Coordinates of C-alpha atoms in Angstrom, one line a residue:
I184 CA 36.5 203.5 -81.4
V185 CA 39.1 203.6 -78.7
H186 CA 37.9 207.1 -77.6
E187 CA 34.4 205.7 -77.4
I188 CA 35.6 202.9 -75.1
N189 CA 37.7 205.4 -73.0
N190 CA 34.9 207.7 -72.1
P191 CA 32.7 205.1 -70.2
L192 CA 35.9 203.6 -68.8
T193 CA 36.8 207.0 -67.3
V194 CA 33.4 207.2 -65.7
L195 CA 33.6 203.6 -64.4
S196 CA 37.1 204.3 -62.9
G197 CA 35.8 207.4 -61.2
R198 CA 32.8 205.7 -59.7
V199 CA 35.0 202.8 -58.4
Q200 CA 37.3 205.3 -56.7
M201 CA 34.3 207.0 -55.1
L202 CA 33.1 203.7 -53.8
L203 CA 36.5 202.7 -52.4
A204 CA 36.7 206.0 -50.6
R205 CA 33.8 205.0 -48.3
E206 CA 34.8 203.7 -44.9
K207 CA 32.2 200.9 -44.7
L208 CA 31.9 199.0 -47.9
E209 CA 30.3 195.6 -48.0
Y210 CA 31.8 194.5 -51.3
R211 CA 35.3 196.1 -51.1
D212 CA 37.2 193.0 -52.5
E213 CA 35.0 192.8 -55.5
I214 CA 35.3 196.5 -56.2
V215 CA 39.1 196.3 -55.9
H216 CA 39.0 193.6 -58.6
I217 CA 36.8 196.0 -60.8
R218 CA 39.4 198.8 -60.2
E219 CA 42.2 196.5 -61.4
A220 CA 40.3 195.4 -64.5
T221 CA 39.5 199.1 -65.3
R222 CA 43.2 199.9 -64.8
K223 CA 44.2 197.2 -67.3
L224 CA 41.6 198.2 -69.8
T225 CA 42.8 201.8 -69.5
E226 CA 46.4 200.8 -70.2
M227 CA 45.3 198.7 -73.2
T228 CA 43.4 201.6 -74.7
R229 CA 46.4 203.9 -74.2
N230 CA 48.6 201.3 -75.9
I231 CA 46.2 201.1 -78.8
L232 CA 46.1 204.9 -79.2
R233 CA 49.9 205.1 -79.0
F234 CA 50.2 202.4 -81.6
A235 CA 47.7 204.1 -83.9
R236 CA 49.2 207.6 -83.5
R237 CA 52.7 206.2 -84.3
K238 CA 51.5 204.7 -87.6
R239 CA 50.2 208.1 -88.7
L240 CA 53.5 209.7 -87.9
D241 CA 55.7 207.1 -89.5
Q242 CA 54.8 207.6 -93.2
A243 CA 58.4 208.0 -94.3
A244 CA 61.3 205.5 -94.3
L245 CA 63.8 206.5 -91.7
P246 CA 66.8 204.9 -89.9
L247 CA 65.5 202.8 -87.0
D248 CA 66.5 200.3 -84.5
L249 CA 64.6 197.0 -85.0
N250 CA 64.7 195.5 -81.5
P251 CA 62.8 198.3 -79.7
L252 CA 60.2 198.3 -82.5
I253 CA 59.7 194.5 -82.1
E254 CA 59.5 194.8 -78.3
E255 CA 56.8 197.4 -78.6
V256 CA 54.7 195.1 -80.8
I257 CA 55.2 192.2 -78.4
N258 CA 54.2 194.4 -75.4
F259 CA 51.1 195.3 -77.2
F260 CA 50.2 191.7 -77.8
L261 CA 51.0 190.2 -74.4
P262 CA 47.8 191.2 -72.6
L263 CA 45.7 190.1 -75.6
M264 CA 47.2 186.6 -75.9
K265 CA 47.7 185.4 -72.4
K266 CA 47.5 181.7 -73.3
I267 CA 50.5 181.9 -75.6
E268 CA 54.1 181.7 -74.3
F269 CA 56.0 184.4 -76.2
R270 CA 59.8 183.9 -76.2
T271 CA 62.3 186.3 -77.7
E272 CA 65.8 185.8 -79.1
L273 CA 66.7 189.4 -80.0
A274 CA 70.2 190.0 -81.2
P275 CA 72.1 192.1 -78.7
I276 CA 73.6 194.3 -81.4
L277 CA 72.1 195.1 -84.7
P278 CA 72.9 197.9 -87.2
Q279 CA 70.1 200.4 -87.8
I280 CA 67.9 199.6 -90.8
W281 CA 66.2 202.0 -93.2
G282 CA 62.5 201.5 -93.0
N283 CA 59.0 202.6 -92.2
A284 CA 58.3 201.9 -88.5
G285 CA 54.5 201.8 -89.0
Q286 CA 54.8 199.3 -91.8
I287 CA 57.2 197.1 -89.9
E288 CA 54.9 197.1 -86.9
Q289 CA 52.0 196.1 -89.2
V290 CA 54.0 193.2 -90.7
M291 CA 55.1 191.9 -87.3
T292 CA 51.5 192.2 -86.0
N293 CA 50.3 190.2 -89.0
L294 CA 53.0 187.5 -88.5
M295 CA 52.1 187.3 -84.8
V296 CA 48.4 186.9 -85.4
N297 CA 49.1 184.3 -88.1
A298 CA 51.3 182.4 -85.6
A299 CA 48.7 182.6 -82.9
D300 CA 46.1 181.2 -85.3
A301 CA 48.4 178.4 -86.4
I302 CA 48.8 177.2 -82.8
E303 CA 45.2 177.6 -81.7
D304 CA 44.7 173.8 -81.3
Q305 CA 48.1 173.0 -79.8
P306 CA 48.2 172.0 -76.2
E307 CA 51.3 174.1 -75.6
K308 CA 51.2 177.4 -77.5
E309 CA 54.7 178.9 -78.2
V310 CA 55.7 181.7 -80.4
L311 CA 59.4 182.7 -80.8
I312 CA 60.2 186.2 -82.1
S313 CA 63.8 186.6 -83.1
T314 CA 66.0 189.2 -84.7
G315 CA 69.6 188.9 -86.0
M316 CA 71.9 189.3 -88.9
G317 CA 72.8 186.6 -91.4
S318 CA 71.9 185.1 -94.7
L319 CA 68.2 184.4 -95.1
A320 CA 69.0 181.0 -96.5
D321 CA 71.0 180.0 -93.3
I322 CA 68.2 181.4 -91.1
L323 CA 65.5 179.4 -92.9
T324 CA 67.6 176.2 -92.7
A325 CA 68.2 176.7 -89.0
E326 CA 64.5 177.3 -88.3
Q327 CA 63.4 174.2 -90.3
E328 CA 65.9 172.1 -88.3
R329 CA 64.2 173.3 -85.1
G330 CA 61.0 171.9 -86.4
W331 CA 59.2 175.2 -86.1
E332 CA 57.1 176.9 -88.7
T333 CA 58.8 180.3 -89.5
R334 CA 56.7 183.1 -90.9
F335 CA 58.9 185.5 -92.8
A336 CA 57.7 188.6 -94.5
L337 CA 60.0 188.3 -97.4
A338 CA 60.1 189.4 -100.9
A339 CA 63.6 188.5 -102.1
Q340 CA 65.3 187.4 -105.2
E341 CA 67.4 184.2 -105.1
R342 CA 70.6 186.1 -105.1
D343 CA 69.5 188.0 -102.0
L344 CA 69.0 184.9 -100.0
H345 CA 72.7 184.4 -99.5
R346 CA 73.6 188.0 -98.6
D347 CA 73.8 189.1 -95.0
S348 CA 70.7 190.9 -93.9
V349 CA 69.1 192.2 -90.7
F350 CA 66.0 190.1 -90.1
A351 CA 63.0 189.6 -87.8
A352 CA 61.3 186.2 -87.7
V353 CA 58.2 184.9 -86.0
A354 CA 58.2 181.1 -85.5
D355 CA 55.6 178.9 -83.8
N356 CA 55.2 175.3 -82.7
G357 CA 52.1 174.8 -85.0
P358 CA 51.8 171.9 -87.4
G359 CA 52.7 173.9 -90.5
R360 CA 50.9 173.7 -93.8
E361 CA 51.0 171.3 -96.6
A362 CA 52.7 172.8 -99.6

C-alpha cells in the first residue's frame, strides 16, 4: 500500500518542483505549502517502509538495546498524533535485553495506540513512555501513586513481580477503567 501512495507522491513532488522553478508564479506561497506537505508525506512513507522492513528482518530473538527501539517507535508516532504530548523518561543506562525487536515494536505500538484511545476525550492529552530497571511490583505502585493509568505488556508469575527486570511502560492521563 505504501508503494501505491509513494508513486503518485513522487509525481506530485516533481510537478511542484517544476512549478517552483518558474520565475513568475502567481500562487508561489501556496505551492511552497504543497511542497512541504509532500515532503512530510514522503518522510512518513519512508518511516512506514523502514518499520515494515525491520519487522521482516527481526524474526529471531537477539541481544538489543531497548531505548533506541522505543525512540524509533515514538518517532514513528509523533507526526501521526500531533495533539498528544509525548514525554519520555528513558533510563540513561540499561543492560541489553534478549528479544525480538519487531515484536517489541509491535507491543509498544499497541500500548501507545491504547493510551491514545484512552485519552481521546481528555482536554490535555499526555502520554509518558518510560524505561528502567527495577521490580515490576515497585514500578506498578509508583505509577499508581502518580495517578496515571499504566499499560504494561506483562505476562509474569507472582514470584517474578519482585525480581529486578528491564521494563518499558506506557502511561497516560486517561480516566482508567473500572475493574
